[in-house]
Coordinates of C-alpha atoms and ligand atoms in Angstrom, one line a residue:
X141 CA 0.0 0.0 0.0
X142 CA 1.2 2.9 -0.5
X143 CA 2.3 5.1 2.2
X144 CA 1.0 8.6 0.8
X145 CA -2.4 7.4 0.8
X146 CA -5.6 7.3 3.4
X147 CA -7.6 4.5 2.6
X148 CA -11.3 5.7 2.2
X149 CA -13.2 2.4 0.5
X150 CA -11.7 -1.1 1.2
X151 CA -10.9 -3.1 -2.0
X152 CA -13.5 -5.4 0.0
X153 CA -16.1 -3.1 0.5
X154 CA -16.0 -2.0 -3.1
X155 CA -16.2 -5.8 -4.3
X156 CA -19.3 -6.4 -2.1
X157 CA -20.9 -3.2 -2.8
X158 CA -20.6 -3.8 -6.7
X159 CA -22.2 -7.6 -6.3
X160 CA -24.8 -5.9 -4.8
X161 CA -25.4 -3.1 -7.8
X162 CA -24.6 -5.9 -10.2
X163 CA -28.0 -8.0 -8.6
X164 CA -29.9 -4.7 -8.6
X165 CA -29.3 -4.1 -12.2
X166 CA -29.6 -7.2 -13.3
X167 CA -33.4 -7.4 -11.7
X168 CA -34.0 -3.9 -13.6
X169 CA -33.1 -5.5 -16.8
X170 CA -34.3 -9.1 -16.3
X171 CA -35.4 -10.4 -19.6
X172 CA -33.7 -7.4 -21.9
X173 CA -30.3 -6.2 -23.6
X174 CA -28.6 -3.3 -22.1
X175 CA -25.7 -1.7 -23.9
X176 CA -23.4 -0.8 -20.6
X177 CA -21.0 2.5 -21.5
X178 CA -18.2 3.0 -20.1
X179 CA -17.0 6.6 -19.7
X180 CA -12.9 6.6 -20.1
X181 CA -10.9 6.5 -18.2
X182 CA -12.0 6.8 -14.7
X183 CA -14.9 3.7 -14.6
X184 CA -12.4 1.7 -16.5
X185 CA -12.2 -0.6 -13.2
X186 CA -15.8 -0.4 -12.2
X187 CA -17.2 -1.3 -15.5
X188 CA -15.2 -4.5 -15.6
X189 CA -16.2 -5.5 -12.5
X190 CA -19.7 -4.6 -12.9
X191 CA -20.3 -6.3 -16.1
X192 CA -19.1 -9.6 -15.0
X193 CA -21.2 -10.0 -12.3
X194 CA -24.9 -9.0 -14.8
X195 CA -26.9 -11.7 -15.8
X196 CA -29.2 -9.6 -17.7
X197 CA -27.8 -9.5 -21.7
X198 CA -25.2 -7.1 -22.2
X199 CA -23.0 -5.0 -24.7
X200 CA -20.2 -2.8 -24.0
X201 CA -19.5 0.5 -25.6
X202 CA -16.9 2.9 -24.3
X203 CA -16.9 6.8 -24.8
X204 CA -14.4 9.5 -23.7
X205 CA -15.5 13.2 -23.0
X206 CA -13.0 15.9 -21.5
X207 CA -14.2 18.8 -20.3
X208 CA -13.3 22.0 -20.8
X209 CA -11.1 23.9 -17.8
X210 CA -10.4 22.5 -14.5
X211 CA -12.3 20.4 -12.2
X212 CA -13.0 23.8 -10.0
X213 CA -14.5 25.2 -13.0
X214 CA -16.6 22.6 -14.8
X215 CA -18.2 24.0 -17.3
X216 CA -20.3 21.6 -18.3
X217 CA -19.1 22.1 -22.2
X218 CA -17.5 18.7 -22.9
X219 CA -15.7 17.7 -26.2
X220 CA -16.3 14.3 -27.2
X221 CA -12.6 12.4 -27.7
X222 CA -14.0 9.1 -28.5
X223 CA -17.7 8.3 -29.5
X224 CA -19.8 5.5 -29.0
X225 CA -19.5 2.8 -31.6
X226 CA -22.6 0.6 -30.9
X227 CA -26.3 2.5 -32.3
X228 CA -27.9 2.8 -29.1
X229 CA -31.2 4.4 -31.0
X230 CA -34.3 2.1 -29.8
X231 CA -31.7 0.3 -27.3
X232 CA -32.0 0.3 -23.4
X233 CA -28.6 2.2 -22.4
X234 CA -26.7 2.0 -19.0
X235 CA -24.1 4.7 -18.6
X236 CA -21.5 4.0 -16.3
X237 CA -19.3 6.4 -14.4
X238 CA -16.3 6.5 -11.8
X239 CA -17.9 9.9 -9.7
X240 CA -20.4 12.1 -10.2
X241 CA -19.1 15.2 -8.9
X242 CA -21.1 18.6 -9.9
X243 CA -22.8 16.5 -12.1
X244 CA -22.0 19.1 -15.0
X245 CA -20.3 16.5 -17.2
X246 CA -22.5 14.0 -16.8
X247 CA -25.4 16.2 -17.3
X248 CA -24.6 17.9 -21.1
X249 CA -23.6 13.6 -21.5
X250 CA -27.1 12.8 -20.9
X251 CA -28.3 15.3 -23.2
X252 CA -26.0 14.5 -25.9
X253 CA -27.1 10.4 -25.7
X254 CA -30.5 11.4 -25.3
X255 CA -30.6 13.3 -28.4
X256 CA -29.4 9.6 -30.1
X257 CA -32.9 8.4 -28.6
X258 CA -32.6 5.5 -27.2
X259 CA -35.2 3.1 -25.6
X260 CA -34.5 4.0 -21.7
X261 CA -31.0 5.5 -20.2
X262 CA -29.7 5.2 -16.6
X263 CA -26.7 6.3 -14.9
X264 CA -24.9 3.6 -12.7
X265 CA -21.7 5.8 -10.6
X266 CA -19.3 4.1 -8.2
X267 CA -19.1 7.1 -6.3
X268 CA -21.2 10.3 -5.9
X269 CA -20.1 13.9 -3.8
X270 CA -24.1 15.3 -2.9
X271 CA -22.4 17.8 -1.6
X272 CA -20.9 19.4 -5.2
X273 CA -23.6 18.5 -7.3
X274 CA -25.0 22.1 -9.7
X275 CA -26.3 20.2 -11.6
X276 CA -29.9 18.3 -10.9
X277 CA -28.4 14.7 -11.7
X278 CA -29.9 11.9 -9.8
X279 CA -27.6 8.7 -10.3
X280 CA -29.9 5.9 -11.0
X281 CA -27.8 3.1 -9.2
X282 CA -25.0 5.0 -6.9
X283 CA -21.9 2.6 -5.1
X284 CA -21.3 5.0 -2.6
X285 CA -22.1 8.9 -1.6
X286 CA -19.2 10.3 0.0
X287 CA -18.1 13.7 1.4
X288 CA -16.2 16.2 -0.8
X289 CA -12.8 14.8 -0.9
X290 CA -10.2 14.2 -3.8
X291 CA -10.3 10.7 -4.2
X292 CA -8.3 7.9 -6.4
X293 CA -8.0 4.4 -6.9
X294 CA -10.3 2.2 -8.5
X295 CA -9.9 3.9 -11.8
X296 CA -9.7 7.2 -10.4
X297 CA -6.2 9.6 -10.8
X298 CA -4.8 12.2 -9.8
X299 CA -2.7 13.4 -12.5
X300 CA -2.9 10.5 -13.7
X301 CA -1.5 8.1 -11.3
X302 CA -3.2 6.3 -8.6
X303 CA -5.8 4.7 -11.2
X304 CA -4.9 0.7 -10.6
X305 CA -4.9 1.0 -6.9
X306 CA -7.6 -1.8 -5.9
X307 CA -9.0 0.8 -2.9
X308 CA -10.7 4.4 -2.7
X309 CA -8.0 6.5 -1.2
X310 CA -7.5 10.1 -0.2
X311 CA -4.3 11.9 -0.9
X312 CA -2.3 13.3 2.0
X313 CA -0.9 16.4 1.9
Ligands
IMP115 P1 -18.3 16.8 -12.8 O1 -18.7 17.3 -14.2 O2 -17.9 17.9 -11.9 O3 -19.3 15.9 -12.2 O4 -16.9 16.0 -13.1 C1 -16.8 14.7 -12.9 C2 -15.4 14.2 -13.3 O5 -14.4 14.9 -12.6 C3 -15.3 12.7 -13.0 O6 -15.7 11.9 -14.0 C4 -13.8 12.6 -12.7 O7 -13.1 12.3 -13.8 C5 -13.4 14.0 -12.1 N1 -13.4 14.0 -10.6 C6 -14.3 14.6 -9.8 N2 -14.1 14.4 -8.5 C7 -12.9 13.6 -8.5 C8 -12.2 13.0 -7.5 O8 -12.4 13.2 -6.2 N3 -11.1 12.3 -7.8 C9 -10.8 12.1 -9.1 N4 -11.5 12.6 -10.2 C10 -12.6 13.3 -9.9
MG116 MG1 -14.2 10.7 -15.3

């Protein structure tokens, strides 16, 4: 482990936490095909893990978005980097985050996928901050709510780094 780092989320409480969201989505879509997408990079991690454990029919796209300015100053104006491959017109989509933060990002996303008109589409997050959100986003299936902290591991960086670590760590200073 390294020494820099608080641990927030245990690797063990994450891997309980996701078999649980994996049974609840996988009642929701009992008897259908979802198309899960993965937002690069941060829910790189959590997507894996989350897929393998849904019985319900499923098909993986992936999607990066960067926003524009820092994470103080999200702007909700977000450049798409890497579309979605898969149609998802008519389909039922899952999107799949690391954090839901102010919820900016995520919420121009929604608008952009639901402009593609697709059959349903929810938002599955490992981690949400209640405390940030600006905009009114209301994860459909949310890991955990935690207080407004910088967080890595588990897919999320910080600068980069830190996105293999199998916990949800703080930072020291
Ligand atoms: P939002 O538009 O403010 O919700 O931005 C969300 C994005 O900011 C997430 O997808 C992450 O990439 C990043 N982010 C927000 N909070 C954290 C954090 O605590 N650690 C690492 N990345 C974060
Ligand atoms: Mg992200």
């Amino acid at each position: 482990m390294k020494k820099n780092i608080d641990v927030i989320i245990s690797k063990e409480q994450i891997e309980k936490r996701i078999l649980e969201l994996a049974e609840e989505i996988s009642r929701f879509y009992k008897g259908r095909e979802l198309i899960m997408v993965c937002i690069l990079k941060g829910a790189v991690i959590f997507f894996g893990e989350l897929a393998k454990n849904i019985t319900a029919a499923v098909k993986m796209d992936f999607m990066r978005v960067s926003s524009y300015g820092s994470r103080e100053s999200t702007s909700g104006n977000i450049m798409i980097v890497k579309d979605l491959e898969l149609d998802i017109a008519d389909k039922d989509v899952l999107i799949v985050e690391d954090i839901v933060d102010t919820g900016l990002t995520l919420k121009t996303l929604i608008g952009v996928l639901l402009a593609r008109r697709p059959a349903s589409l929810k938002v599955c997050c490992l981690l949400d901050k209640p405390s940030r959100h600006k905009a009114d986003i209301l994860p459909d299936f949310i890991g955990f709510s935690i207080e407004d902290r910088f967080v890595v591991g588990y897919g999320l960086d910080f600068d980069e780094k830190y996105r293999n670590l199998p916990f949800i760590g703080a930072v020291k200073n």
